[in-house]
Short mmCIF file of C-alpha atoms in Angstrom, two decimals:
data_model
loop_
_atom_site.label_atom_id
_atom_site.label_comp_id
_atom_site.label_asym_id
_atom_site.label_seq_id
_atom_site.Cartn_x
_atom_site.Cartn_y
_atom_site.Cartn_z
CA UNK A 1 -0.51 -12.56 -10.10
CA UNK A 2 1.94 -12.24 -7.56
CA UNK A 3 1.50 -12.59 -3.66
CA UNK A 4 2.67 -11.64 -0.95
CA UNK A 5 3.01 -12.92 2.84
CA UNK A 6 3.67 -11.10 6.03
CA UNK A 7 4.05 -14.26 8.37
CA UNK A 8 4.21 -12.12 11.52
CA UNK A 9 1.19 -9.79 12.59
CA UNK A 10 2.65 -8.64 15.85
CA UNK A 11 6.22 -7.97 17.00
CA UNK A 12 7.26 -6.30 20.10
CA UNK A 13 10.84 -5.66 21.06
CA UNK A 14 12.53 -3.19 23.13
CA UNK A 15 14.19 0.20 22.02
CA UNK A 16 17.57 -0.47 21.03
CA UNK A 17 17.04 -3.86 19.88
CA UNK A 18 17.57 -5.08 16.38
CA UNK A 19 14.37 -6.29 14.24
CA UNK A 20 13.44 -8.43 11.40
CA UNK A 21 10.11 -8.08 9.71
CA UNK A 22 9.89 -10.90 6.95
CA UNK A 23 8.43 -11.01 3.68
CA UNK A 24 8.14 -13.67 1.41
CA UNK A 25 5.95 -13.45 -1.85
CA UNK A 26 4.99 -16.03 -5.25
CA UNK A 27 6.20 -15.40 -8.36
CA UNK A 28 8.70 -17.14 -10.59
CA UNK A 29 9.81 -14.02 -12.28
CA UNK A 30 10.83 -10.86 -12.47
CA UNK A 31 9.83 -9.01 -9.28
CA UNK A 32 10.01 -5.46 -7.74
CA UNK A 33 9.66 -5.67 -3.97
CA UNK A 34 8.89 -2.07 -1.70
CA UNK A 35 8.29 -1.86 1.70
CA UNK A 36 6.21 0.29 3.45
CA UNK A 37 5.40 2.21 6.85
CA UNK A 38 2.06 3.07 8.29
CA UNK A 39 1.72 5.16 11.50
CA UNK A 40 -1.37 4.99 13.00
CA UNK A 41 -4.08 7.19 11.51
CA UNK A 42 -2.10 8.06 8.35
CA UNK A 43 -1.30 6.68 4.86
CA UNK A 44 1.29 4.52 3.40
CA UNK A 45 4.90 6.10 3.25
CA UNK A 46 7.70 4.14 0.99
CA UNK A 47 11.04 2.91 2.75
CA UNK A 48 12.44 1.36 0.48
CA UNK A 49 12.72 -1.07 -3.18
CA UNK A 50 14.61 -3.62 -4.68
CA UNK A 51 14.52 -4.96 -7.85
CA UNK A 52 17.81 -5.72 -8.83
CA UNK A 53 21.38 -5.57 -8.34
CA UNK A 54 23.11 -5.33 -5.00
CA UNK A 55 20.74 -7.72 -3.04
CA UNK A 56 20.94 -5.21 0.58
CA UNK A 57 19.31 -1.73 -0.09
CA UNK A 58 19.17 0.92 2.37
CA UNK A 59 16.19 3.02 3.00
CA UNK A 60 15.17 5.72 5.19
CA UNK A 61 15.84 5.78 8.36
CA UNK A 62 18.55 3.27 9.38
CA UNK A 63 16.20 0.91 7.68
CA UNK A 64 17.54 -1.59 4.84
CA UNK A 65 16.07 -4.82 3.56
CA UNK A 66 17.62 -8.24 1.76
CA UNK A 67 16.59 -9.73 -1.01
CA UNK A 68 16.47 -14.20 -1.29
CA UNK A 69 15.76 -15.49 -4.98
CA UNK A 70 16.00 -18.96 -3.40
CA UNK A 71 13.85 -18.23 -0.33
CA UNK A 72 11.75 -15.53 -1.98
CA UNK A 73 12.23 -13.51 0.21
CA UNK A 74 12.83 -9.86 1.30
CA UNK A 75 13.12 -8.73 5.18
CA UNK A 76 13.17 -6.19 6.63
CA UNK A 77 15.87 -5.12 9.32
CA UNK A 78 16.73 -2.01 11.55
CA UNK A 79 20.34 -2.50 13.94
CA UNK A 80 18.49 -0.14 16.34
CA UNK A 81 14.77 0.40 16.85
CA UNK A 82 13.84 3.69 18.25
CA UNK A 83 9.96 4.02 19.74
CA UNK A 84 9.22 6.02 16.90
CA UNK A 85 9.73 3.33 14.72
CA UNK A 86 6.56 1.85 16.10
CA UNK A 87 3.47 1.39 13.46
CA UNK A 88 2.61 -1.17 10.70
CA UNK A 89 4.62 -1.99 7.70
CA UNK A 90 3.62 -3.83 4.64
CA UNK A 91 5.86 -5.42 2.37
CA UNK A 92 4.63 -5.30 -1.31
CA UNK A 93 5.55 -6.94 -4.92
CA UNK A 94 4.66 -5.66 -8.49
CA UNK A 95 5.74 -7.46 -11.83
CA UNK A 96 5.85 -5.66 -15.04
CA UNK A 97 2.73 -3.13 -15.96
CA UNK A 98 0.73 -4.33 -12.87
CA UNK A 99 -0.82 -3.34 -9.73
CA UNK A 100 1.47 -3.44 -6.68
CA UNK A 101 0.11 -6.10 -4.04
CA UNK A 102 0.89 -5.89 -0.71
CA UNK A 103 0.75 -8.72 2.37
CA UNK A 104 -1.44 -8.15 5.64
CA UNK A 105 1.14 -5.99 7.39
CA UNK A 106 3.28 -6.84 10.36
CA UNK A 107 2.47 -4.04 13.63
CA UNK A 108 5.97 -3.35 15.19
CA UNK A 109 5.70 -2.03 18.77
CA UNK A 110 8.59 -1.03 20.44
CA UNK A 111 9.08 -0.93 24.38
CA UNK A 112 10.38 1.93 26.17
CA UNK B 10 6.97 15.84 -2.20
CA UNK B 11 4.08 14.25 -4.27
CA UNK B 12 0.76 14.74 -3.20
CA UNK B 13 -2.41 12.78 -3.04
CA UNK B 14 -5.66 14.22 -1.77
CA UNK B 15 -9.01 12.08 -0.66
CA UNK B 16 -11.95 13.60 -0.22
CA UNK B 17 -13.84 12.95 1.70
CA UNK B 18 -11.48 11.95 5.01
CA UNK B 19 -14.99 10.00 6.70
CA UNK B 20 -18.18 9.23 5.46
CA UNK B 21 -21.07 7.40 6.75
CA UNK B 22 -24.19 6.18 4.67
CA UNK B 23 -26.62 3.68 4.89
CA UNK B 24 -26.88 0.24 3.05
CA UNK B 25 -27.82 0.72 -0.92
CA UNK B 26 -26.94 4.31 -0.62
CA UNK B 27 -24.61 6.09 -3.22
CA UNK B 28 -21.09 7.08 -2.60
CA UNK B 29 -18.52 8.55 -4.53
CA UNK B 30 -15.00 8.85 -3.19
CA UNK B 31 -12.32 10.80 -4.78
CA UNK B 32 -8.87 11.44 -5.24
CA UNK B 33 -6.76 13.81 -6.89
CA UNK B 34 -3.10 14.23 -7.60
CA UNK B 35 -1.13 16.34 -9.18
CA UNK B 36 2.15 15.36 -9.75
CA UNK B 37 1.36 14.04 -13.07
CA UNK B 38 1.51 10.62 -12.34
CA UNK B 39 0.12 8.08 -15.13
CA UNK B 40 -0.75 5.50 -12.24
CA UNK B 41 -3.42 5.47 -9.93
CA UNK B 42 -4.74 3.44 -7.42
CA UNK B 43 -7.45 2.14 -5.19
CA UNK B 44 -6.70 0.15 -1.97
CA UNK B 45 -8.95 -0.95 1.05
CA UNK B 46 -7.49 -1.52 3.84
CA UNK B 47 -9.07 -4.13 6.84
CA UNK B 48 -7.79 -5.50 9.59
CA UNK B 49 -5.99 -9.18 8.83
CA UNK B 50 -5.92 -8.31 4.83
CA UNK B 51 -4.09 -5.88 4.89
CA UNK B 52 -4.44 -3.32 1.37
CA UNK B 53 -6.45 -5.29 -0.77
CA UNK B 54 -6.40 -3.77 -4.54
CA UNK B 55 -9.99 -2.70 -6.00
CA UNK B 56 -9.25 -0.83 -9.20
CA UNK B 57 -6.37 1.14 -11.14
CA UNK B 58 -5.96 2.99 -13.67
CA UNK B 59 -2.59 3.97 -15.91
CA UNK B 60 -4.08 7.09 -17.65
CA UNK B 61 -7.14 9.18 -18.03
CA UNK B 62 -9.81 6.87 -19.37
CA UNK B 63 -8.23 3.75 -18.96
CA UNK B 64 -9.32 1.18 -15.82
CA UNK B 65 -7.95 -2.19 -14.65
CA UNK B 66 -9.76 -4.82 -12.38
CA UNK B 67 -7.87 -5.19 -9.55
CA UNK B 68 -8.95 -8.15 -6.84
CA UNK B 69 -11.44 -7.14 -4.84
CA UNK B 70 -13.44 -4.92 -7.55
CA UNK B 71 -16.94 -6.67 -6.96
CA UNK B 72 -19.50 -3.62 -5.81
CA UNK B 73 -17.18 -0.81 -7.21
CA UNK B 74 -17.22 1.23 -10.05
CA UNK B 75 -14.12 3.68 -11.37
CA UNK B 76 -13.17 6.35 -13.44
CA UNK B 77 -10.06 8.25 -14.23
CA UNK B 78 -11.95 11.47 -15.77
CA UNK B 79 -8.50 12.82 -15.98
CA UNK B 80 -5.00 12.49 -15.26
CA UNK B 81 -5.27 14.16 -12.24
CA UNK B 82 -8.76 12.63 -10.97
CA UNK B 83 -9.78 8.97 -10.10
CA UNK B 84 -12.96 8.17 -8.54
CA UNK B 85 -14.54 5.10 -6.61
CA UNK B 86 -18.04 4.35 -6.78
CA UNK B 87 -20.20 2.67 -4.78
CA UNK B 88 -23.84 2.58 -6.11
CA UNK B 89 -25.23 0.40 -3.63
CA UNK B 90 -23.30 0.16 -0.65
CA UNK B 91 -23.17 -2.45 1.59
CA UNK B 92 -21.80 -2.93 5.35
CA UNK B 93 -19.31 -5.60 4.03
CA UNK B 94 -17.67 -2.17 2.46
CA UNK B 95 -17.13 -0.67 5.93
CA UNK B 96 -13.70 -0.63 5.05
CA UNK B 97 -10.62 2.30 4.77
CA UNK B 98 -10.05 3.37 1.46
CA UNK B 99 -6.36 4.37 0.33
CA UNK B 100 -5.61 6.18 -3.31
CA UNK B 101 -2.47 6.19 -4.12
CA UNK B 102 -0.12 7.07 -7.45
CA UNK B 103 2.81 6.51 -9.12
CA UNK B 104 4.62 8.34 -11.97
CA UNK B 105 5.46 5.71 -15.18
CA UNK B 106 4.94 2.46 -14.13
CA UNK B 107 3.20 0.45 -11.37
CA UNK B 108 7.11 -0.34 -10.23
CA UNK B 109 7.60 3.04 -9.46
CA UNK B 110 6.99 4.19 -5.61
CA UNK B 111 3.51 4.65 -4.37
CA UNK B 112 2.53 8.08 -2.86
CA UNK B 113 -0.55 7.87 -0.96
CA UNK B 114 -3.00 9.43 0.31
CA UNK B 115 -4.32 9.85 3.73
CA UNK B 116 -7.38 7.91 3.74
CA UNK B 117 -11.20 7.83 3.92
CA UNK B 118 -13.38 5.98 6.44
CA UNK B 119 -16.14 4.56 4.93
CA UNK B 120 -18.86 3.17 7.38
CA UNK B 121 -22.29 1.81 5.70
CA UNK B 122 -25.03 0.86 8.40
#
């Protein structure tokens, strides 16, 4: 089964800063990778998925994410944060016929 | 945009009562899921289904029951509940493979005193 690891619970930056939330997840082979974003009170909406090809994809939102085979990886970046971007995103990995899994969530706060 | 409906959005019961949760969508997805959510786990998968009849364990599935009656339909079930199951529950779905994009719903709050 794959996993999935959100090593940051808590970021805070400022509005108009750039922002990485990282990702890193187990499993030696072929993966699908999704992020997610929570605001508070409300369910799950998708950003964005890789699962092959160009190793950058774009999402909603000014958001995009690169995938790492060699540091299994897949962050998550915005150039700009805007406060609105504040809530919780999960990262999350599925392999063939099974159950997407996702990591603990990173909350993203950003600072007037 | 797909749709996913829980019902119902809180519910509170006492330990080794009966719940039921449910969730319908209709979008004709094949997949279906069951997520709690808690605080430093993040979505933790209980059950899932990939058509009407069929069920999968998922991790956490110890003290829940499911069924997918139909494609449209997929119930949790907790016969006797316990506070360890004070928890937000998530469905979610996704059209032809668990690699598609979730849609979710927005969520019930369980609490079990």
């Amino acid at each position: 089964t794959q996993t999935v690891s959100q090593s940051d619970a808590h970021v805070t930056v400022f509005e108009g800063d750039s922002v990485e939330l990282r990702c890193n997840y187990s499993y030696g082979g072929s993966i699908y990778l999704s992020w997610y974003i929570q605001h508070h009170g409300r369910g799950l909406q998708f950003l964005l998925k890789y699962y092959s090809g160009n190793p950058v994809v774009q999402g909603v939102n000014g958001f995009e994410a690169e995938f790492s085979k060699s540091d299994s990886s897949f962050h998550l970046r915005k150039a700009s944060v805007h406060w609105s971007d504040s809530a919780v995103y999960f990262c999350a990995a599925s392999i063939s016929n099974n159950a997407p899994r996702f990591g603990a969530g990173t909350k993203l706060t950003v600072k007037p | 945009e797909a749709a996913v409906t829980q019902s119902p959005r809180n519910k509170v019961t006492v330990t080794g009562g009966n719940v039921t949760l449910s969730c319908r969508q209709t979008n004709s997805h094949n997949y279906m899921y069951w997520y709690r959510q808690d605080t430093g786990h993040g979505l933790r998968l209980i059950h899932y289904s990939y058509g009407a009849g069929n069920l999968q364990i998922g991790d956490v599935p110890d003290g829940y029951k499911a069924t997918r009656t139909t494609q449209e339909d997929f119930f949790l079930l907790l016969e006797l509940a316990s506070p360890s199951q004070t928890s937000l529950y998530f469905c979610a779905s996704s059209a032809d493979s668990s690699n598609e994009r979730l849609f979710f719903g927005h969520g019930t709050k369980l609490s079990v005193l």
